[in-house]
């Protein structure tokens, strides 16, 4: 037993990346985002003990400045924190942050957070001043403003950390792809998904060849690309706040005369199918995509495809807006594009941009009519 304890004493420990520390009515509560158990204490000195593990520290090092008489108590507390995985060996940090095969649990947590915020907003709106007054006057309760401020502070801090991580994350990828030396003449495939177009830089969320969020901006110099191809991505951006920024950035990286080929759902066709009671047009989507939900009415099907009212928890998967040629042309002109032309499936006049078949969604059709709107524009 002594050897086992000494071995644990020499382990380098860190506070787990998902550890949550709260203070309520003079007590400290510690738990993790994934564990049901928690540790609590009213010993204020435990704050100092726990603070040692903000960087890799052994139990022996943490105990060095504590009174000998108190050390057994603190050793027991540290062991409890290890058991609930609020303190973990340094190697475990990476195990918690990086998943080799299973999807990261943060997806479900983010979905819960997004939907919860909507429900909280609805609840506070419905209750008006009652909610704040009730929380503010309860014994030992934290005020509504304090709770919301703490949530905002936590989210803002996480956002700042993620933003600071971007340059290193992107730089390493560009180095691996041989794109670190300010290349020219690039062909950029935005929203590539699992498809890899040979000779193109295939860009999407992880695990793409170049993983990034298009709203960050493209990590290339002005006039460094000759072609940009983007199929069934643009409708996943909020219009006009996000979509206009992405279009301006594409215009920035294109060389003079460079071309953008943009494919989105053709909402004009959906409107026509709705107004003409063309149920076959709606139903055929289920033949094209097995996962497409069966709608009770034509309007449900149409509005979901056009991006009306997406759930907050759907994030990038949900459509945020719908386009006809008039609206898409307006957005492209506002971003600086010219020579905006309507095209057809695989109908680009430039052989380099005859790549629509790389997108399974672009080729979807009903009775020989494609669901998509095909547009090209020039810088």
Tab-separated table of N, CA and C in Angstrom, residues 123-199:
chain	number	residue	atom	x	y	z
A	123	UNK	N	-38.433	31.499	-21.261
A	123	UNK	CA	-38.904	31.536	-19.883
A	123	UNK	C	-38.779	32.911	-19.261
A	124	UNK	N	-37.643	33.562	-19.472
A	124	UNK	CA	-37.440	34.901	-18.906
A	124	UNK	C	-38.373	35.921	-19.546
A	125	UNK	N	-38.619	35.766	-20.836
A	125	UNK	CA	-39.547	36.671	-21.509
A	125	UNK	C	-40.961	36.485	-20.980
A	126	UNK	N	-41.338	35.218	-20.750
A	126	UNK	CA	-42.694	34.939	-20.272
A	126	UNK	C	-42.905	35.432	-18.839
A	127	UNK	N	-41.885	35.272	-17.996
A	127	UNK	CA	-42.021	35.644	-16.588
A	127	UNK	C	-41.805	37.126	-16.324
A	128	UNK	N	-41.136	37.809	-17.246
A	128	UNK	CA	-40.871	39.222	-17.042
A	128	UNK	C	-40.036	39.456	-15.791
A	129	UNK	N	-40.325	40.502	-15.011
A	129	UNK	CA	-39.497	40.818	-13.844
A	129	UNK	C	-39.630	39.804	-12.712
A	130	UNK	N	-40.657	38.921	-12.770
A	130	UNK	CA	-40.867	37.978	-11.671
A	130	UNK	C	-39.653	37.077	-11.470
A	131	UNK	N	-39.061	36.571	-12.547
A	131	UNK	CA	-37.948	35.627	-12.424
A	131	UNK	C	-36.784	36.257	-11.675
A	132	UNK	N	-36.399	37.470	-12.074
A	132	UNK	CA	-35.287	38.133	-11.407
A	132	UNK	C	-35.583	38.454	-9.953
A	133	UNK	N	-36.779	38.923	-9.681
A	133	UNK	CA	-37.144	39.268	-8.307
A	133	UNK	C	-37.156	38.036	-7.413
A	134	UNK	N	-37.701	36.936	-7.927
A	134	UNK	CA	-37.786	35.709	-7.138
A	134	UNK	C	-36.397	35.164	-6.829
A	135	UNK	N	-35.517	35.114	-7.844
A	135	UNK	CA	-34.168	34.588	-7.625
A	135	UNK	C	-33.362	35.503	-6.702
A	136	UNK	N	-33.560	36.800	-6.844
A	136	UNK	CA	-32.784	37.751	-6.051
A	136	UNK	C	-33.159	37.730	-4.571
A	137	UNK	N	-34.387	37.302	-4.263
A	137	UNK	CA	-34.839	37.350	-2.870
A	137	UNK	C	-34.789	35.997	-2.167
A	138	UNK	N	-34.470	34.938	-2.888
A	138	UNK	CA	-34.389	33.627	-2.240
A	138	UNK	C	-33.161	33.572	-1.331
A	139	UNK	N	-33.278	32.917	-0.168
A	139	UNK	CA	-32.115	32.784	0.729
A	139	UNK	C	-30.978	32.013	0.051
A	140	UNK	N	-29.775	32.529	0.156
A	140	UNK	CA	-28.566	31.872	-0.361
A	140	UNK	C	-28.616	31.641	-1.872
A	141	UNK	N	-29.432	32.405	-2.561
A	141	UNK	CA	-29.538	32.233	-4.010
A	141	UNK	C	-28.648	33.238	-4.732
A	142	UNK	N	-28.163	32.834	-5.899
A	142	UNK	CA	-27.375	33.724	-6.750
A	142	UNK	C	-28.338	34.481	-7.655
A	143	UNK	N	-28.153	35.780	-7.806
A	143	UNK	CA	-29.078	36.592	-8.586
A	143	UNK	C	-29.060	36.187	-10.052
A	144	UNK	N	-30.135	36.529	-10.731
A	144	UNK	CA	-30.251	36.227	-12.162
A	144	UNK	C	-29.137	36.905	-12.944
A	145	UNK	N	-28.875	38.178	-12.657
A	145	UNK	CA	-27.824	38.900	-13.374
A	145	UNK	C	-26.464	38.249	-13.158
A	146	UNK	N	-26.184	37.824	-11.934
A	146	UNK	CA	-24.901	37.174	-11.651
A	146	UNK	C	-24.771	35.859	-12.417
A	147	UNK	N	-25.858	35.090	-12.466
A	147	UNK	CA	-25.809	33.817	-13.189
A	147	UNK	C	-25.561	34.037	-14.680
A	148	UNK	N	-26.309	34.966	-15.261
A	148	UNK	CA	-26.137	35.228	-16.686
A	148	UNK	C	-24.754	35.803	-16.976
A	149	UNK	N	-24.264	36.666	-16.091
A	149	UNK	CA	-22.920	37.235	-16.275
A	149	UNK	C	-21.857	36.145	-16.225
A	150	UNK	N	-22.021	35.185	-15.307
A	150	UNK	CA	-21.063	34.084	-15.210
A	150	UNK	C	-21.089	33.227	-16.468
A	151	UNK	N	-22.287	32.974	-17.011
A	151	UNK	CA	-22.392	32.190	-18.247
A	151	UNK	C	-21.714	32.908	-19.404
A	152	UNK	N	-21.989	34.198	-19.526
A	152	UNK	CA	-21.377	34.986	-20.606
A	152	UNK	C	-19.862	34.996	-20.455
A	153	UNK	N	-19.378	35.157	-19.227
A	153	UNK	CA	-17.928	35.189	-19.000
A	153	UNK	C	-17.285	33.868	-19.388
A	154	UNK	N	-17.937	32.761	-19.026
A	154	UNK	CA	-17.380	31.457	-19.358
A	154	UNK	C	-17.335	31.209	-20.849
A	155	UNK	N	-18.415	31.555	-21.543
A	155	UNK	CA	-18.472	31.356	-22.986
A	155	UNK	C	-17.494	32.282	-23.699
A	156	UNK	N	-17.417	33.528	-23.240
A	156	UNK	CA	-16.490	34.485	-23.848
A	156	UNK	C	-15.042	34.027	-23.683
A	157	UNK	N	-14.715	33.499	-22.518
A	157	UNK	CA	-13.351	33.010	-22.287
A	157	UNK	C	-13.031	31.836	-23.188
A	158	UNK	N	-13.987	30.911	-23.342
A	158	UNK	CA	-13.768	29.759	-24.220
A	158	UNK	C	-13.601	30.210	-25.667
A	159	UNK	N	-14.431	31.154	-26.098
A	159	UNK	CA	-14.323	31.674	-27.462
A	159	UNK	C	-12.961	32.330	-27.693
A	160	UNK	N	-12.474	33.067	-26.710
A	160	UNK	CA	-11.175	33.730	-26.836
A	160	UNK	C	-10.050	32.699	-26.948
A	161	UNK	N	-10.140	31.630	-26.162
A	161	UNK	CA	-9.117	30.585	-26.228
A	161	UNK	C	-9.123	29.903	-27.586
A	162	UNK	N	-10.309	29.585	-28.106
A	162	UNK	CA	-10.407	28.942	-29.410
A	162	UNK	C	-9.880	29.857	-30.511
A	163	UNK	N	-10.182	31.146	-30.401
A	163	UNK	CA	-9.693	32.098	-31.394
A	163	UNK	C	-8.166	32.170	-31.372
A	164	UNK	N	-7.585	32.134	-30.184
A	164	UNK	CA	-6.124	32.173	-30.070
A	164	UNK	C	-5.474	30.915	-30.637
A	165	UNK	N	-6.204	29.811	-30.664
A	165	UNK	CA	-5.663	28.555	-31.171
A	165	UNK	C	-5.657	28.476	-32.698
A	166	UNK	N	-6.470	29.328	-33.344
A	166	UNK	CA	-6.635	29.221	-34.797
A	166	UNK	C	-5.326	29.308	-35.591
A	167	UNK	N	-4.486	30.340	-35.356
A	167	UNK	CA	-3.294	30.481	-36.205
A	167	UNK	C	-2.411	29.242	-36.218
A	168	UNK	N	-2.148	28.670	-35.052
A	168	UNK	CA	-1.311	27.481	-35.004
A	168	UNK	C	-1.973	26.290	-35.659
A	169	UNK	N	-3.284	26.138	-35.458
A	169	UNK	CA	-4.038	25.041	-36.047
A	169	UNK	C	-3.999	25.096	-37.567
A	170	UNK	N	-4.220	26.295	-38.120
A	170	UNK	CA	-4.232	26.451	-39.576
A	170	UNK	C	-2.821	26.367	-40.148
A	171	UNK	N	-1.862	26.990	-39.471
A	171	UNK	CA	-0.488	26.995	-39.965
A	171	UNK	C	0.064	25.585	-40.123
A	172	UNK	N	-0.217	24.725	-39.145
A	172	UNK	CA	0.273	23.340	-39.217
A	172	UNK	C	-0.317	22.619	-40.419
A	173	UNK	N	-1.581	22.871	-40.712
A	173	UNK	CA	-2.216	22.218	-41.864
A	173	UNK	C	-1.627	22.720	-43.184
A	174	UNK	N	-1.434	24.035	-43.273
A	174	UNK	CA	-0.864	24.600	-44.497
A	174	UNK	C	0.537	24.065	-44.738
A	175	UNK	N	1.296	23.895	-43.659
A	175	UNK	CA	2.639	23.337	-43.780
A	175	UNK	C	2.586	21.916	-44.318
A	176	UNK	N	1.678	21.122	-43.797
A	176	UNK	CA	1.536	19.726	-44.230
A	176	UNK	C	1.117	19.649	-45.695
A	177	UNK	N	0.257	20.569	-46.124
A	177	UNK	CA	-0.239	20.558	-47.504
A	177	UNK	C	0.713	21.243	-48.474
A	178	UNK	N	1.824	21.785	-47.969
A	178	UNK	CA	2.771	22.478	-48.830
A	178	UNK	C	2.260	23.818	-49.312
A	179	UNK	N	1.411	24.466	-48.510
A	179	UNK	CA	0.802	25.737	-48.899
A	179	UNK	C	1.273	26.895	-48.042
A	180	UNK	N	2.357	26.705	-47.328
A	180	UNK	CA	2.808	27.736	-46.389
A	180	UNK	C	3.559	28.878	-47.063
A	181	UNK	N	3.996	28.705	-48.288
A	181	UNK	CA	4.846	29.703	-48.956
A	181	UNK	C	4.071	30.619	-49.896
A	182	UNK	N	2.882	31.037	-49.502
A	182	UNK	CA	2.081	32.010	-50.255
A	182	UNK	C	1.919	31.602	-51.724
A	183	UNK	N	1.256	30.475	-51.957
A	183	UNK	CA	1.113	29.991	-53.339
A	183	UNK	C	0.155	30.843	-54.164
A	184	UNK	N	0.220	30.688	-55.463
A	184	UNK	CA	-0.670	31.374	-56.401
A	184	UNK	C	-1.357	30.332	-57.287
A	185	UNK	N	-2.392	30.794	-57.986
A	185	UNK	CA	-3.071	29.903	-58.922
A	185	UNK	C	-3.836	28.777	-58.254
A	186	UNK	N	-4.302	28.986	-57.040
A	186	UNK	CA	-4.987	27.924	-56.293
A	186	UNK	C	-6.382	27.657	-56.848
A	187	UNK	N	-6.846	26.440	-56.620
A	187	UNK	CA	-8.236	26.050	-56.869
A	187	UNK	C	-8.804	25.601	-55.527
A	188	UNK	N	-9.818	26.303	-55.045
A	188	UNK	CA	-10.342	26.069	-53.712
A	188	UNK	C	-11.722	25.416	-53.785
A	189	UNK	N	-11.845	24.264	-53.136
A	189	UNK	CA	-13.109	23.530	-53.061
A	189	UNK	C	-13.663	23.720	-51.652
A	190	UNK	N	-14.649	24.613	-51.521
A	190	UNK	CA	-15.181	24.966	-50.209
A	190	UNK	C	-16.386	24.091	-49.877
A	191	UNK	N	-16.393	23.535	-48.675
A	191	UNK	CA	-17.462	22.623	-48.290
A	191	UNK	C	-17.311	21.278	-48.967
A	192	UNK	N	-16.106	20.760	-48.951
A	192	UNK	CA	-15.775	19.547	-49.713
A	192	UNK	C	-16.397	18.290	-49.130
A	193	UNK	N	-16.708	18.293	-47.831
A	193	UNK	CA	-17.196	17.065	-47.213
A	193	UNK	C	-16.164	15.965	-47.328
A	194	UNK	N	-16.633	14.758	-47.673
A	194	UNK	CA	-15.720	13.623	-47.812
A	194	UNK	C	-15.067	13.561	-49.188
A	195	UNK	N	-15.464	14.466	-50.109
A	195	UNK	CA	-14.952	14.440	-51.476
A	195	UNK	C	-13.613	15.164	-51.565
A	196	UNK	N	-12.676	14.572	-52.266
A	196	UNK	CA	-11.376	15.193	-52.500
A	196	UNK	C	-11.199	15.396	-54.006
A	197	UNK	N	-11.266	16.633	-54.444
A	197	UNK	CA	-11.021	16.929	-55.849
A	197	UNK	C	-9.516	17.012	-56.082
A	198	UNK	N	-8.947	16.154	-56.927
A	198	UNK	CA	-7.500	16.188	-57.178
A	198	UNK	C	-7.075	17.540	-57.739
A	199	UNK	N	-5.991	18.069	-57.197
A	199	UNK	CA	-5.475	19.345	-57.670
A	199	UNK	C	-6.144	20.548	-57.039
